PDB file of C-alpha atoms and ligand atoms in Angstrom:
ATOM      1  CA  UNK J   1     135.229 144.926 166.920  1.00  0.00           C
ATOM      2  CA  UNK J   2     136.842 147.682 164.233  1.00  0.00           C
ATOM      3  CA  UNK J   3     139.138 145.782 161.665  1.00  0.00           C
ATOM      4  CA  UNK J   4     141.822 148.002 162.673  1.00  0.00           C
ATOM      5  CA  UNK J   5     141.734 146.732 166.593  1.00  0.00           C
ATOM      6  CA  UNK J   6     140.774 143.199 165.261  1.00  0.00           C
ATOM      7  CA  UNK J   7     144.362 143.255 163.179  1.00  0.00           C
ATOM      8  CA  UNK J   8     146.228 145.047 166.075  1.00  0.00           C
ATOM      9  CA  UNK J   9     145.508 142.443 168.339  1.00  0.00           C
ATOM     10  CA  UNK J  10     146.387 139.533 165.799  1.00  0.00           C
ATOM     11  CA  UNK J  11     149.403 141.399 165.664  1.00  0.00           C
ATOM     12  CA  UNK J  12     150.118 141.039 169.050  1.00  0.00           C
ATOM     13  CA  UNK J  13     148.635 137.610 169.684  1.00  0.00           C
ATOM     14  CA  UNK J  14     151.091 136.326 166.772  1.00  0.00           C
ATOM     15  CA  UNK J  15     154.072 138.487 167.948  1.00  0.00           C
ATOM     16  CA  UNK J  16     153.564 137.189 171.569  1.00  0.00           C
ATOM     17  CA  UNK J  17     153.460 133.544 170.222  1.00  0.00           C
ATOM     18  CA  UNK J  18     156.513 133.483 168.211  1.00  0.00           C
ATOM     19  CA  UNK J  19     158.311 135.188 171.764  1.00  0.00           C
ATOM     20  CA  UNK J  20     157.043 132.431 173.656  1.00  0.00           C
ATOM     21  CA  UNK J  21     158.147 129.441 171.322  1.00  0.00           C
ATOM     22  CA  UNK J  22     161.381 130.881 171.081  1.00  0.00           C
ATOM     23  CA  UNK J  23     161.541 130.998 175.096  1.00  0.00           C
ATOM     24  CA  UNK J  24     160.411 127.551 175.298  1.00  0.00           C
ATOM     25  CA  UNK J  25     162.646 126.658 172.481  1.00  0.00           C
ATOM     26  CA  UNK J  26     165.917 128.106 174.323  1.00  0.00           C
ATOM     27  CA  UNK J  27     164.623 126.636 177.737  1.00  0.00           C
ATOM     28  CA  UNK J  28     164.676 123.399 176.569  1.00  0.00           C
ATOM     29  CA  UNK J  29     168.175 123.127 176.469  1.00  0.00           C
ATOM     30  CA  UNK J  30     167.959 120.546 173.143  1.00  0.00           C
ATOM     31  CA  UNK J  31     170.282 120.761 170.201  1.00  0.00           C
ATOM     32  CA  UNK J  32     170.466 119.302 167.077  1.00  0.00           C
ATOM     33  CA  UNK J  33     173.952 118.923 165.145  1.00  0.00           C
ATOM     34  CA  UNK J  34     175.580 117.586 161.977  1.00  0.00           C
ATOM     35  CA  UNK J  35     178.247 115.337 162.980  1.00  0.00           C
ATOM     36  CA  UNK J  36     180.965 114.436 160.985  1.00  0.00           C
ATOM     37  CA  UNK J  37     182.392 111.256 159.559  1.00  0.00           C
ATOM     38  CA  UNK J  38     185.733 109.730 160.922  1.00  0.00           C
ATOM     39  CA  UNK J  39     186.196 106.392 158.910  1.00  0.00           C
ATOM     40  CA  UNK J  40     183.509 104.118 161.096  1.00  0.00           C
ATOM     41  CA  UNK J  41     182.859 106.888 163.893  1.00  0.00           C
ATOM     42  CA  UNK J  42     180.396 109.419 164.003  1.00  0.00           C
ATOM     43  CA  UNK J  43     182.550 112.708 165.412  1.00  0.00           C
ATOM     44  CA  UNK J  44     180.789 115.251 168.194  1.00  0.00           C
ATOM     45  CA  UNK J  45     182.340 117.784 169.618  1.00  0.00           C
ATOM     46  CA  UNK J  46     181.793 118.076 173.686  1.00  0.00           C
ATOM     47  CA  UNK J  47     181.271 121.509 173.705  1.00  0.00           C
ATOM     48  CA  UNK J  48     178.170 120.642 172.064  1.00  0.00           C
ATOM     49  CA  UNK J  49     176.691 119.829 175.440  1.00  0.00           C
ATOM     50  CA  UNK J  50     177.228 123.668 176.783  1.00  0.00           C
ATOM     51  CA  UNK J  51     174.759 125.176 177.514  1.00  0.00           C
ATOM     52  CA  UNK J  52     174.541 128.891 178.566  1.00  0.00           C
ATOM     53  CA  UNK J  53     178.163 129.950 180.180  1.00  0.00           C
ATOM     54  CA  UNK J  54     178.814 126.864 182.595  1.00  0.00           C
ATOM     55  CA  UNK J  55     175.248 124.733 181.954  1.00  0.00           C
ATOM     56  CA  UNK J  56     175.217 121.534 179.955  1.00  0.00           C
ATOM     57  CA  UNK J  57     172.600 120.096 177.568  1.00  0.00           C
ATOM     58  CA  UNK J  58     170.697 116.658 178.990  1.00  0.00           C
ATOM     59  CA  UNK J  59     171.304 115.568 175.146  1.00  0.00           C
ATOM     60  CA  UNK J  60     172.233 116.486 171.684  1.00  0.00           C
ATOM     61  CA  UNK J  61     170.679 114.773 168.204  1.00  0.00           C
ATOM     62  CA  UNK J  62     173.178 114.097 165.870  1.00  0.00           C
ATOM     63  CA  UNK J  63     171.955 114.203 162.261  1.00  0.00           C
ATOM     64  CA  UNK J  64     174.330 113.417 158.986  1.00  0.00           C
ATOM     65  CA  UNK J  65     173.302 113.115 155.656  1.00  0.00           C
ATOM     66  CA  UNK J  66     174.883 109.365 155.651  1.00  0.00           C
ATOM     67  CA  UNK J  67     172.227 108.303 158.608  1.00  0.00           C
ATOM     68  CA  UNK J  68     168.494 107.116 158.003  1.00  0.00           C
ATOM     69  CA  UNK J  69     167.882 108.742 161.395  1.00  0.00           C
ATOM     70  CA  UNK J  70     169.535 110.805 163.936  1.00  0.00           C
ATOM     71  CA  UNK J  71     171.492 109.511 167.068  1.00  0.00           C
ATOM     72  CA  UNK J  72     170.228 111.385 170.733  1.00  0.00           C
ATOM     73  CA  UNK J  73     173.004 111.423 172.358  1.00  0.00           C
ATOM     74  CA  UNK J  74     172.851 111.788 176.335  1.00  0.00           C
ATOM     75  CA  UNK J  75     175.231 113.394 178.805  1.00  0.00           C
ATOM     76  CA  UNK J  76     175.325 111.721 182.156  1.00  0.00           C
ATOM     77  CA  UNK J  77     178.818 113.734 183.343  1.00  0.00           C
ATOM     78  CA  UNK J  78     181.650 114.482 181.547  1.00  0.00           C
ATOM     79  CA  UNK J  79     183.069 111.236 180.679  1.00  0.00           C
ATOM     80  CA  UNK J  80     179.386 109.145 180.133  1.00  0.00           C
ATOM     81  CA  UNK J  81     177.426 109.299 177.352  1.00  0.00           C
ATOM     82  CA  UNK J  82     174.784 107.248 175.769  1.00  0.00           C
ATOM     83  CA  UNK J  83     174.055 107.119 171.973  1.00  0.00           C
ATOM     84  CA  UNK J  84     170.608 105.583 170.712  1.00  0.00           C
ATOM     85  CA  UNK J  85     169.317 105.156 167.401  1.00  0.00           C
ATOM     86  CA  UNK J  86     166.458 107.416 167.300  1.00  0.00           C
ATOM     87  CA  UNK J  87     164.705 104.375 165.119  1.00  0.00           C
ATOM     88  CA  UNK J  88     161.763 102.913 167.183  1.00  0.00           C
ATOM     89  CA  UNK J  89     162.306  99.183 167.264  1.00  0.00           C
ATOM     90  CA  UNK J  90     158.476  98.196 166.726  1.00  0.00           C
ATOM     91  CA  UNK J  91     157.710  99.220 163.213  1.00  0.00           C
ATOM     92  CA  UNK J  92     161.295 101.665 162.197  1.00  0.00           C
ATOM     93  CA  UNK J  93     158.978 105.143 163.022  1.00  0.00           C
ATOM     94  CA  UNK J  94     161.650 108.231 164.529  1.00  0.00           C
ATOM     95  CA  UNK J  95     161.209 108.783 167.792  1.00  0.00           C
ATOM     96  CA  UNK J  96     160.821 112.537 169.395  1.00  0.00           C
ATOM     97  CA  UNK J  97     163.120 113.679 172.054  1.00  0.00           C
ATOM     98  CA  UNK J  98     161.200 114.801 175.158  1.00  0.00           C
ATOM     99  CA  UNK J  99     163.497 115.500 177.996  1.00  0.00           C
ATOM    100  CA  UNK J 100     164.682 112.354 179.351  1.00  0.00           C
ATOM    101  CA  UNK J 101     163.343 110.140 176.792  1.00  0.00           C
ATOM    102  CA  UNK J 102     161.595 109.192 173.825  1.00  0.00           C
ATOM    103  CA  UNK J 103     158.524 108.601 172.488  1.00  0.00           C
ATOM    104  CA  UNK J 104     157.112 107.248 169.306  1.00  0.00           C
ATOM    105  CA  UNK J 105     154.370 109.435 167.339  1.00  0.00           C
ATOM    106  CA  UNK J 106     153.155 106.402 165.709  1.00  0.00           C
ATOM    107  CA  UNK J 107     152.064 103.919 167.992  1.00  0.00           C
ATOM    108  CA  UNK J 108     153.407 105.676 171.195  1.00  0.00           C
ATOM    109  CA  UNK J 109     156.467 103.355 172.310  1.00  0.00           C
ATOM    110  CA  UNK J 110     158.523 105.355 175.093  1.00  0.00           C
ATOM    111  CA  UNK J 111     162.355 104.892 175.834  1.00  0.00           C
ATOM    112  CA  UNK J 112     164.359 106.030 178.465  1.00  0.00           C
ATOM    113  CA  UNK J 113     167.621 107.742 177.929  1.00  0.00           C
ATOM    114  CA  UNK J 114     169.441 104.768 177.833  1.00  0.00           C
ATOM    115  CA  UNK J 115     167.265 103.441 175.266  1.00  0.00           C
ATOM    116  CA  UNK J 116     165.288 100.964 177.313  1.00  0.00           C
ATOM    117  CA  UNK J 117     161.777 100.233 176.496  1.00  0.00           C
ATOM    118  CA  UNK J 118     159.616 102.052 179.197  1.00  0.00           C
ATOM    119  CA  UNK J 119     156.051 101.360 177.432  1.00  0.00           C
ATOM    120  CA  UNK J 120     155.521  99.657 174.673  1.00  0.00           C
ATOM    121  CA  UNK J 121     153.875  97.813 171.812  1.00  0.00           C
ATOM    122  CA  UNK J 122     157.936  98.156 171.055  1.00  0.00           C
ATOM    123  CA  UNK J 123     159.419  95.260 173.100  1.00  0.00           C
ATOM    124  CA  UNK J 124     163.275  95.572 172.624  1.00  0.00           C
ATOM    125  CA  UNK J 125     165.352  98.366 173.497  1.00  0.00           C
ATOM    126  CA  UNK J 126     166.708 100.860 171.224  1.00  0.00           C
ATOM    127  CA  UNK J 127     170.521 100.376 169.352  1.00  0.00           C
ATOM    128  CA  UNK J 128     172.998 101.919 171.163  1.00  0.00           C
ATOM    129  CA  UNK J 129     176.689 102.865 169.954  1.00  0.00           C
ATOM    130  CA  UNK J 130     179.652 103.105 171.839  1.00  0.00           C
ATOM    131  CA  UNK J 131     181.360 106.303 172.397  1.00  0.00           C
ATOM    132  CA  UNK J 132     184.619 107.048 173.392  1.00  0.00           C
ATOM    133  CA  UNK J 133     185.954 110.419 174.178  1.00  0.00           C
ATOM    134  CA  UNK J 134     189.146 111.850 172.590  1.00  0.00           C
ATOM    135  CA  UNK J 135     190.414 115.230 172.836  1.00  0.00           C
ATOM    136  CA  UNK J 136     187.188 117.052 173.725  1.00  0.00           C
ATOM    137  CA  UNK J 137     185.565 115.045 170.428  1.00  0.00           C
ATOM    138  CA  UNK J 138     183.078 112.254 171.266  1.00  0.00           C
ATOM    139  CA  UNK J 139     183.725 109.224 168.598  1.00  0.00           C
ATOM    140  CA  UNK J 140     180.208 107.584 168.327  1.00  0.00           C
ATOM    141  CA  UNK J 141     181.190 104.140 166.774  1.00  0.00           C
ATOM    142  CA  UNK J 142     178.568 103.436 164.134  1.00  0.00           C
ATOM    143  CA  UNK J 143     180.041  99.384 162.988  1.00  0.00           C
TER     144      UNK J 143
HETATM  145  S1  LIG B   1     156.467 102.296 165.236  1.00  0.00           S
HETATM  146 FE1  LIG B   1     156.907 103.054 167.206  1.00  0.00          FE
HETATM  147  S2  LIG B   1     155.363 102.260 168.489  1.00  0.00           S
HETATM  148 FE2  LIG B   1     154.891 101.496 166.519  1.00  0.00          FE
END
């Protein structure tokens, strides 16, 4: 193969590769956020579950500076949520988001999205925070 057809079809190997991650990428319907301190709450806004013009995220992950690890939060409807800790509970690894739950890189611990232990070596569920829902803001309690 010439050089100059060997680089053209880099070129378009690469070019067609960054396309598809960013198709994946906007499929998945994931977001991450910074969320904002309110005295002891952690402060969402619902409209970070829209997705598209009337879609809705599965989940958001909540990072702030003042958290070891992010929060996943999950939208069941418009009025239930669930907030984990994204810390796995067998040795403190973060978890990855994968749909409808998480899974530890390090020893491979799963959760479901209400942070119960599907597979282990973890054996306790994940820490969950309640939320309540004011004024189109979600206030993840984080005492
Ligand atoms: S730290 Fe997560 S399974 Fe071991």
């Amino acid at each position: 193969m010439e050089r100059k057809t060997f680089l053209k079809t880099c070129g378009f190997a690469c070019l067609s590769g960054s396309i598809m991650t960013a198709l994946l990428e906007s499929c998945s319907g994931n977001k991450m956020i910074i969320g904002t301190i309110d005295n002891s709450d952690m402060v969402i806004p619902v409209s970070s579950f829209l997705f598209h013009k009337d879609g809705f995220r599965k989940y958001v992950v909540v990072q702030h500076e003042k958290l070891k690890y992010p929060i996943c939060v999950y939208r069941f409807n418009e009025t239930s949520y669930t907030a984990l800790l994204m810390r796995c509970t067998h040795q403190g690894a973060e978890l990855q988001v994968f749909g409808d739950r998480l899974q530890c890189p390090a020893h491979g611990s799963e959760f479901n999205n209400k942070g119960v232990v599907q597979n282990g070596p973890a054996d306790t569920n994940l820490r969950t925070f309640p939320i309540a829902l004011h004024n189109d803001q979600l206030y993840i309690s984080l005492k």
